[in-house]
mmCIF file of C-alpha atoms and ligand atoms in Angstrom:
data_model
loop_
_atom_site.group_PDB
_atom_site.id
_atom_site.type_symbol
_atom_site.label_atom_id
_atom_site.label_comp_id
_atom_site.label_asym_id
_atom_site.label_seq_id
_atom_site.Cartn_x
_atom_site.Cartn_y
_atom_site.Cartn_z
ATOM 1 C CA MET A 1125 39.451 79.993 -240.565
ATOM 2 C CA LYS A 1126 43.101 80.633 -239.754
ATOM 3 C CA LYS A 1127 43.830 83.667 -237.587
ATOM 4 C CA LEU A 1128 45.715 86.419 -239.353
ATOM 5 C CA GLN A 1129 49.304 86.958 -238.218
ATOM 6 C CA ASN A 1130 48.783 90.690 -237.915
ATOM 7 C CA GLU A 1131 46.762 91.375 -234.767
ATOM 8 C CA THR A 1132 45.461 94.741 -235.958
ATOM 9 C CA LEU A 1133 44.050 93.186 -239.139
ATOM 10 C CA GLN A 1134 42.577 90.256 -237.192
ATOM 11 C CA ARG A 1135 40.881 92.685 -234.787
ATOM 12 C CA PHE A 1136 39.539 94.620 -237.783
ATOM 13 C CA VAL A 1137 38.141 91.387 -239.281
ATOM 14 C CA ASP A 1138 36.463 90.508 -235.962
ATOM 15 C CA ILE A 1139 34.823 93.935 -235.653
ATOM 16 C CA PHE A 1140 33.832 93.901 -239.334
ATOM 17 C CA VAL A 1141 32.142 90.478 -239.010
ATOM 18 C CA GLN A 1142 30.327 91.726 -235.890
ATOM 19 C CA GLU A 1143 29.089 94.717 -237.854
ATOM 20 C CA LEU A 1144 27.964 92.515 -240.779
ATOM 21 C CA LYS A 1145 25.968 90.376 -238.345
ATOM 22 C CA ARG A 1146 24.389 93.467 -236.857
ATOM 23 C CA GLU A 1147 23.511 94.668 -240.365
ATOM 24 C CA ASN A 1148 21.888 91.305 -241.114
ATOM 25 C CA ASP A 1149 19.819 91.498 -237.911
ATOM 26 C CA ASN A 1150 18.678 94.876 -239.123
ATOM 27 C CA ARG A 1151 17.849 93.474 -242.576
ATOM 28 C CA GLU A 1152 15.956 90.589 -241.015
ATOM 29 C CA TYR A 1153 13.870 93.084 -239.076
ATOM 30 C CA HIS A 1154 13.124 95.062 -242.260
ATOM 31 C CA GLU A 1155 12.674 91.865 -244.283
ATOM 32 C CA THR A 1156 15.282 92.854 -246.860
ATOM 33 C CA LYS A 1157 17.890 90.647 -248.521
ATOM 34 C CA LYS A 1158 20.656 89.589 -246.141
ATOM 35 C CA LEU A 1159 24.372 89.859 -246.768
ATOM 36 C CA ASN A 1160 26.423 86.728 -247.394
ATOM 37 C CA ILE A 1161 29.058 87.249 -244.699
ATOM 38 C CA PRO A 1162 31.724 84.679 -245.714
ATOM 39 C CA PHE A 1163 31.310 85.733 -249.359
ATOM 40 C CA ILE A 1164 31.998 89.394 -248.552
ATOM 41 C CA LEU A 1165 34.862 88.607 -246.177
ATOM 42 C CA SER A 1166 36.596 86.037 -248.431
ATOM 43 C CA SER A 1167 38.724 88.120 -250.809
ATOM 44 C CA LEU A 1168 39.598 90.767 -248.202
ATOM 45 C CA HIS A 1169 40.711 88.095 -245.736
ATOM 46 C CA GLN A 1170 42.724 86.328 -248.429
ATOM 47 C CA SER A 1171 44.418 89.605 -249.360
ATOM 48 C CA PHE A 1172 45.139 90.494 -245.693
ATOM 49 C CA SER A 1173 46.703 87.069 -245.324
ATOM 50 C CA ASN A 1174 48.693 86.983 -248.579
ATOM 51 C CA ASN A 1175 49.827 90.610 -248.844
ATOM 52 C CA PRO A 1176 49.979 92.169 -245.367
ATOM 53 C CA GLY A 1177 52.707 94.485 -246.702
ATOM 54 C CA SER A 1178 50.155 96.328 -248.867
ATOM 55 C CA TYR A 1179 48.280 97.302 -245.717
ATOM 56 C CA LYS A 1180 51.118 98.929 -243.747
ATOM 57 C CA GLU A 1181 49.515 102.380 -243.769
ATOM 58 C CA PHE A 1182 46.052 100.991 -243.018
ATOM 59 C CA ILE A 1183 47.432 98.932 -240.113
ATOM 60 C CA SER A 1184 49.303 101.908 -238.691
ATOM 61 C CA ASP A 1185 46.190 104.149 -238.872
ATOM 62 C CA LEU A 1186 43.959 101.515 -237.257
ATOM 63 C CA GLY A 1187 46.585 101.198 -234.524
ATOM 64 C CA MET A 1188 46.666 104.950 -233.926
ATOM 65 C CA TYR A 1189 42.864 105.231 -233.834
ATOM 66 C CA PRO A 1190 41.776 101.964 -232.222
ATOM 67 C CA ASP A 1191 38.240 103.175 -231.413
ATOM 68 C CA TYR A 1192 37.457 103.363 -235.147
ATOM 69 C CA ASN A 1193 33.870 102.998 -236.181
ATOM 70 C CA ILE A 1194 32.671 100.756 -239.026
ATOM 71 C CA GLU A 1195 29.507 101.639 -240.904
ATOM 72 C CA ILE A 1196 27.906 99.514 -243.616
ATOM 73 C CA GLU A 1197 26.142 101.408 -246.392
ATOM 74 C CA ASP A 1198 24.518 100.688 -249.736
ATOM 75 C CA SER A 1199 26.958 100.696 -252.594
ATOM 76 C CA LYS A 1200 27.324 104.122 -254.245
ATOM 77 C CA ASN A 1201 29.848 103.697 -257.022
ATOM 78 C CA ASP A 1202 29.712 100.409 -258.774
ATOM 79 C CA TYR A 1203 26.992 98.916 -260.888
ATOM 80 C CA ASP A 1204 27.948 95.533 -259.428
ATOM 81 C CA GLY A 1205 28.329 96.916 -255.932
ATOM 82 C CA ILE A 1206 27.384 94.964 -252.817
ATOM 83 C CA ILE A 1207 28.140 97.340 -249.950
ATOM 84 C CA ASP A 1208 30.410 100.248 -249.024
ATOM 85 C CA VAL A 1209 32.069 100.123 -245.648
ATOM 86 C CA GLU A 1210 33.024 103.430 -244.052
ATOM 87 C CA ILE A 1211 35.756 103.313 -241.454
ATOM 88 C CA SER A 1212 35.844 106.460 -239.332
ATOM 89 C CA LEU A 1213 39.089 106.741 -237.419
ATOM 90 C CA ILE A 1214 38.777 107.862 -233.827
ATOM 91 C CA LYS A 1215 40.595 107.582 -230.559
ATOM 92 C CA TYR A 1216 38.930 108.366 -227.255
ATOM 93 C CA GLN A 1217 41.381 110.055 -224.919
ATOM 94 C CA ASP A 1218 40.546 108.181 -221.741
ATOM 95 C CA GLY A 1219 39.260 105.065 -223.462
ATOM 96 C CA ASP A 1220 35.776 105.895 -222.223
ATOM 97 C CA TYR A 1221 33.240 105.775 -225.018
ATOM 98 C CA ASN A 1222 30.776 107.935 -223.125
ATOM 99 C CA TYR A 1223 32.851 111.095 -223.185
ATOM 100 C CA TYR A 1224 32.397 112.190 -226.748
ATOM 101 C CA ARG A 1225 34.169 115.467 -226.170
ATOM 102 C CA ASP A 1226 37.640 114.075 -225.622
ATOM 103 C CA TYR A 1227 38.618 112.364 -228.807
ATOM 104 C CA ASP A 1228 41.173 112.520 -231.577
ATOM 105 C CA SER A 1229 40.139 112.166 -235.164
ATOM 106 C CA PRO A 1230 42.366 112.640 -238.221
ATOM 107 C CA SER A 1231 41.448 114.487 -241.435
ATOM 108 C CA TYR A 1232 41.157 111.199 -243.304
ATOM 109 C CA ASN A 1233 39.048 108.055 -243.253
ATOM 110 C CA TYR A 1234 38.958 104.738 -245.047
ATOM 111 C CA GLU A 1235 36.368 103.160 -247.257
ATOM 112 C CA ILE A 1236 36.156 99.621 -248.593
ATOM 113 C CA CYS A 1237 33.878 99.059 -251.601
ATOM 114 C CA PHE A 1238 32.741 95.496 -252.192
ATOM 115 C CA SER A 1239 31.462 94.325 -255.593
ATOM 116 C CA TYR A 1240 30.600 91.145 -257.437
ATOM 117 C CA ASP A 1241 33.256 89.655 -259.645
ATOM 118 C CA GLU A 1242 31.428 87.410 -262.118
ATOM 119 C CA ARG A 1243 33.494 84.753 -263.862
ATOM 120 C CA ASN A 1244 31.745 83.344 -266.887
ATOM 121 C CA TRP A 1245 33.874 80.244 -267.167
ATOM 122 C CA GLY A 1246 31.226 77.992 -268.645
ATOM 123 C CA TYR A 1247 27.817 76.559 -267.907
ATOM 124 C CA CYS A 1248 28.007 73.896 -265.181
ATOM 125 C CA GLU A 1249 27.605 70.356 -266.499
ATOM 126 C CA CYS A 1250 29.210 68.582 -263.547
ATOM 127 C CA THR A 1251 28.164 65.027 -262.682
ATOM 128 C CA PRO A 1252 28.584 63.148 -259.376
ATOM 129 C CA ASP A 1253 31.262 60.873 -260.792
ATOM 130 C CA MET A 1254 33.636 63.826 -261.345
ATOM 131 C CA GLU A 1255 36.602 64.453 -259.081
ATOM 132 C CA ASP A 1256 35.975 67.015 -256.294
ATOM 133 C CA TYR A 1257 32.207 66.930 -256.941
ATOM 134 C CA ARG A 1258 30.257 68.386 -254.024
ATOM 135 C CA GLU A 1259 26.801 66.993 -253.519
ATOM 136 C CA ASP A 1260 25.594 70.120 -251.648
ATOM 137 C CA LYS A 1261 26.809 72.446 -254.435
ATOM 138 C CA LYS A 1262 25.896 70.061 -257.293
ATOM 139 C CA CYS A 1263 29.214 71.072 -258.870
ATOM 140 C CA CYS A 1264 32.927 70.267 -258.681
ATOM 141 C CA GLY A 1265 33.776 73.971 -258.511
ATOM 142 C CA HIS A 1266 36.462 73.969 -261.170
ATOM 143 C CA GLY A 1267 35.938 76.002 -264.310
ATOM 144 C CA CYS A 1268 32.181 76.513 -264.042
ATOM 145 C CA ASP A 1269 30.433 79.904 -263.959
ATOM 146 C CA ALA A 1270 31.110 81.467 -260.583
ATOM 147 C CA SER A 1271 30.740 84.705 -258.663
ATOM 148 C CA PHE A 1272 33.356 86.080 -256.279
ATOM 149 C CA CYS A 1273 33.733 89.200 -254.187
ATOM 150 C CA SER A 1274 36.136 91.934 -255.231
ATOM 151 C CA PHE A 1275 36.978 94.975 -253.147
ATOM 152 C CA SER A 1276 38.874 98.230 -253.203
ATOM 153 C CA LEU A 1277 40.271 100.019 -250.189
ATOM 154 C CA HIS A 1278 40.354 103.824 -250.316
ATOM 155 C CA LYS A 1279 41.975 106.316 -248.007
ATOM 156 C CA ILE A 1280 39.912 109.482 -248.140
ATOM 157 C CA ASN A 1281 41.425 112.829 -247.320
ATOM 158 C CA HIS A 1282 39.088 115.542 -246.121
ATOM 159 C CA ILE A 1283 40.434 118.792 -247.506
ATOM 160 C CA VAL A 1284 37.899 121.421 -246.412
ATOM 161 C CA SER A 1285 34.410 121.613 -244.929
ATOM 162 C CA ASP A 1286 32.717 124.955 -245.337
ATOM 163 C CA SER A 1287 29.358 126.586 -246.129
ATOM 164 C CA TRP A 1288 27.954 129.843 -247.488
ATOM 165 C CA HIS A 1289 29.213 132.964 -245.725
ATOM 166 C CA GLY A 1290 26.555 135.675 -245.760
ATOM 167 C CA ASP A 1291 22.782 135.825 -245.976
ATOM 168 C CA GLU A 1292 20.277 134.877 -248.659
ATOM 169 C CA HIS A 1293 20.499 138.261 -250.384
ATOM 170 C CA ASP A 1294 24.226 137.689 -250.925
ATOM 171 C CA TYR A 1295 23.433 134.267 -252.286
ATOM 172 C CA TRP A 1296 20.926 135.714 -254.770
ATOM 173 C CA ASP A 1297 23.706 137.940 -256.135
ATOM 174 C CA PHE A 1298 25.725 134.811 -256.787
ATOM 175 C CA GLU A 1299 22.733 133.147 -258.457
ATOM 176 C CA ASP A 1300 22.157 136.177 -260.721
ATOM 177 C CA GLU A 1301 25.814 136.268 -261.733
ATOM 178 C CA PHE A 1302 25.700 132.606 -262.545
ATOM 179 C CA TYR A 1303 22.713 132.983 -264.862
ATOM 180 C CA MET A 1304 24.273 136.085 -266.458
ATOM 181 C CA ASP A 1305 27.172 133.874 -267.563
ATOM 182 C CA ASP A 1306 24.982 130.988 -268.655
ATOM 183 C CA LYS A 1307 22.185 132.479 -270.768
ATOM 184 C CA GLU A 1308 21.156 129.092 -272.104
ATOM 185 C CA LEU A 1309 20.418 127.732 -268.644
ATOM 186 C CA ALA A 1310 18.728 131.017 -267.697
ATOM 187 C CA ASP A 1311 16.412 130.758 -270.732
ATOM 188 C CA LYS A 1312 15.589 127.153 -269.909
ATOM 189 C CA LYS A 1313 14.796 128.118 -266.315
ATOM 190 C CA ASN A 1314 12.590 131.045 -267.392
ATOM 191 C CA LYS A 1315 10.728 128.889 -269.907
ATOM 192 C CA GLU A 1316 10.063 126.210 -267.296
ATOM 193 C CA GLU A 1317 8.851 128.836 -264.841
ATOM 194 C CA THR A 1318 6.464 130.326 -267.415
ATOM 195 C CA GLU A 1319 5.115 126.902 -268.286
ATOM 196 C CA ARG A 1320 4.558 126.158 -264.619
ATOM 197 C CA LYS A 1321 2.689 129.457 -264.140
ATOM 198 C CA ILE A 1322 0.502 128.775 -267.184
ATOM 199 C CA ARG A 1323 -0.360 125.310 -265.911
ATOM 200 C CA GLU A 1324 -1.266 126.743 -262.507
ATOM 201 C CA LEU A 1325 -3.450 129.460 -264.070
ATOM 202 C CA GLN A 1326 -5.121 126.905 -266.306
ATOM 203 C CA LYS A 1327 -5.946 124.749 -263.303
ATOM 204 C CA ARG A 1328 -7.297 127.706 -261.361
ATOM 205 C CA ILE A 1329 -9.410 128.893 -264.285
ATOM 206 C CA SER A 1330 -10.976 125.521 -264.886
ATOM 207 C CA ALA A 1331 -11.726 125.149 -261.147
ATOM 208 C CA ASP A 1332 -13.177 128.678 -261.037
ATOM 209 C CA SER A 1333 -15.342 128.157 -264.090
ATOM 210 C CA LYS A 1334 -16.662 124.931 -262.659
ATOM 211 C CA LYS A 1335 -17.559 126.770 -259.461
ATOM 212 C CA LEU A 1336 -19.086 129.571 -261.493
ATOM 213 C CA ALA A 1337 -21.157 127.099 -263.469
ATOM 214 C CA GLU A 1338 -22.462 125.617 -260.207
ATOM 215 C CA LEU A 1339 -23.345 129.039 -258.788
ATOM 216 C CA THR A 1340 -24.922 130.289 -261.975
ATOM 217 C CA SER A 1341 -27.065 127.241 -262.591
ATOM 218 C CA ASP A 1342 -29.796 129.112 -260.635
ATOM 219 C CA PHE A 1343 -29.280 132.332 -262.612
ATOM 220 C CA PRO A 1344 -28.459 131.113 -266.079
ATOM 221 C CA VAL A 1345 -29.568 134.206 -267.910
ATOM 222 C CA ASP A 1346 -27.578 136.825 -265.915
ATOM 223 C CA VAL A 1347 -24.096 135.366 -266.190
ATOM 224 C CA ASP A 1348 -24.140 133.508 -269.446
ATOM 225 C CA GLU A 1349 -21.844 136.064 -270.936
ATOM 226 C CA GLU A 1350 -19.263 135.706 -268.124
ATOM 227 C CA LEU A 1351 -19.276 131.943 -268.387
ATOM 228 C CA ASP A 1352 -18.707 132.216 -272.111
ATOM 229 C CA LYS A 1353 -15.580 134.294 -271.507
ATOM 230 C CA TYR A 1354 -14.125 131.608 -269.220
ATOM 231 C CA LYS A 1355 -14.878 128.916 -271.750
ATOM 232 C CA LYS A 1356 -13.104 130.883 -274.428
ATOM 233 C CA THR A 1357 -10.033 131.243 -272.224
ATOM 234 C CA ILE A 1358 -9.879 127.511 -271.642
ATOM 235 C CA GLU A 1359 -10.251 126.822 -275.343
ATOM 236 C CA PHE A 1360 -7.384 129.229 -276.014
ATOM 237 C CA MET A 1361 -5.190 127.416 -273.492
ATOM 238 C CA LYS A 1362 -5.913 124.096 -275.139
ATOM 239 C CA LYS A 1363 -5.179 125.524 -278.553
ATOM 240 C CA ILE A 1364 -1.677 126.699 -277.594
ATOM 241 C CA GLY A 1365 -1.056 123.239 -276.262
ATOM 242 C CA ILE A 1366 -0.722 123.438 -272.493
HETATM 243 ZN ZN1 ZN B 2612 35.156 103.091 -254.166
HETATM 244 ZN ZN1 ZN B 2613 30.114 72.622 -262.079
#
């Protein structure tokens, strides 16, 4: 594979491949499906090589934060997704990775999403006599069904990180106000809560009556009436369909 002219992009490719290998070691350990490293790298590398001008901003940010961290994650967005790669920009002040306190990190990161690009060009009917036929692939690789890797590079701006200010009681006020405005959701919530309570009561009653039946088996005459009441309750529950 030819080295990229841009050193920053080449360094990124090297670190990315390292990370893909590490991910595959991890997948081997967990006995899950491994990533096809050249497949994933192919289109990105081709694009880096053909259109370095499109990556000016990316190159400049990687240069400013050379201690960036690459993390491989399961694909979140696309149905055809392979992996998402999170690139956290960071620069350690003294170049020492052990001093986590002294670092610079911008309010943005990068993400590359990799997906399958299926090309339904036609069922392969290649034969060994055809030009460019590859014995190992059993195909000449021109115009047959094929799968490639597509990607999209995102720059992600972090606008704000915040949480609830106040205690739980304040939060409950917010919750109440919300349900005041959305009666439909409030009704749904109340109905679900009532159903849950009924189910719980039903369970408790049937457990209690079973216990009662066990205890009263020695004194059948004394508590027959009580047992009858429980049975009636259960029958009622069944009748209203819960
Ligand atoms: Zn995406
Ligand atoms: Zn073919």
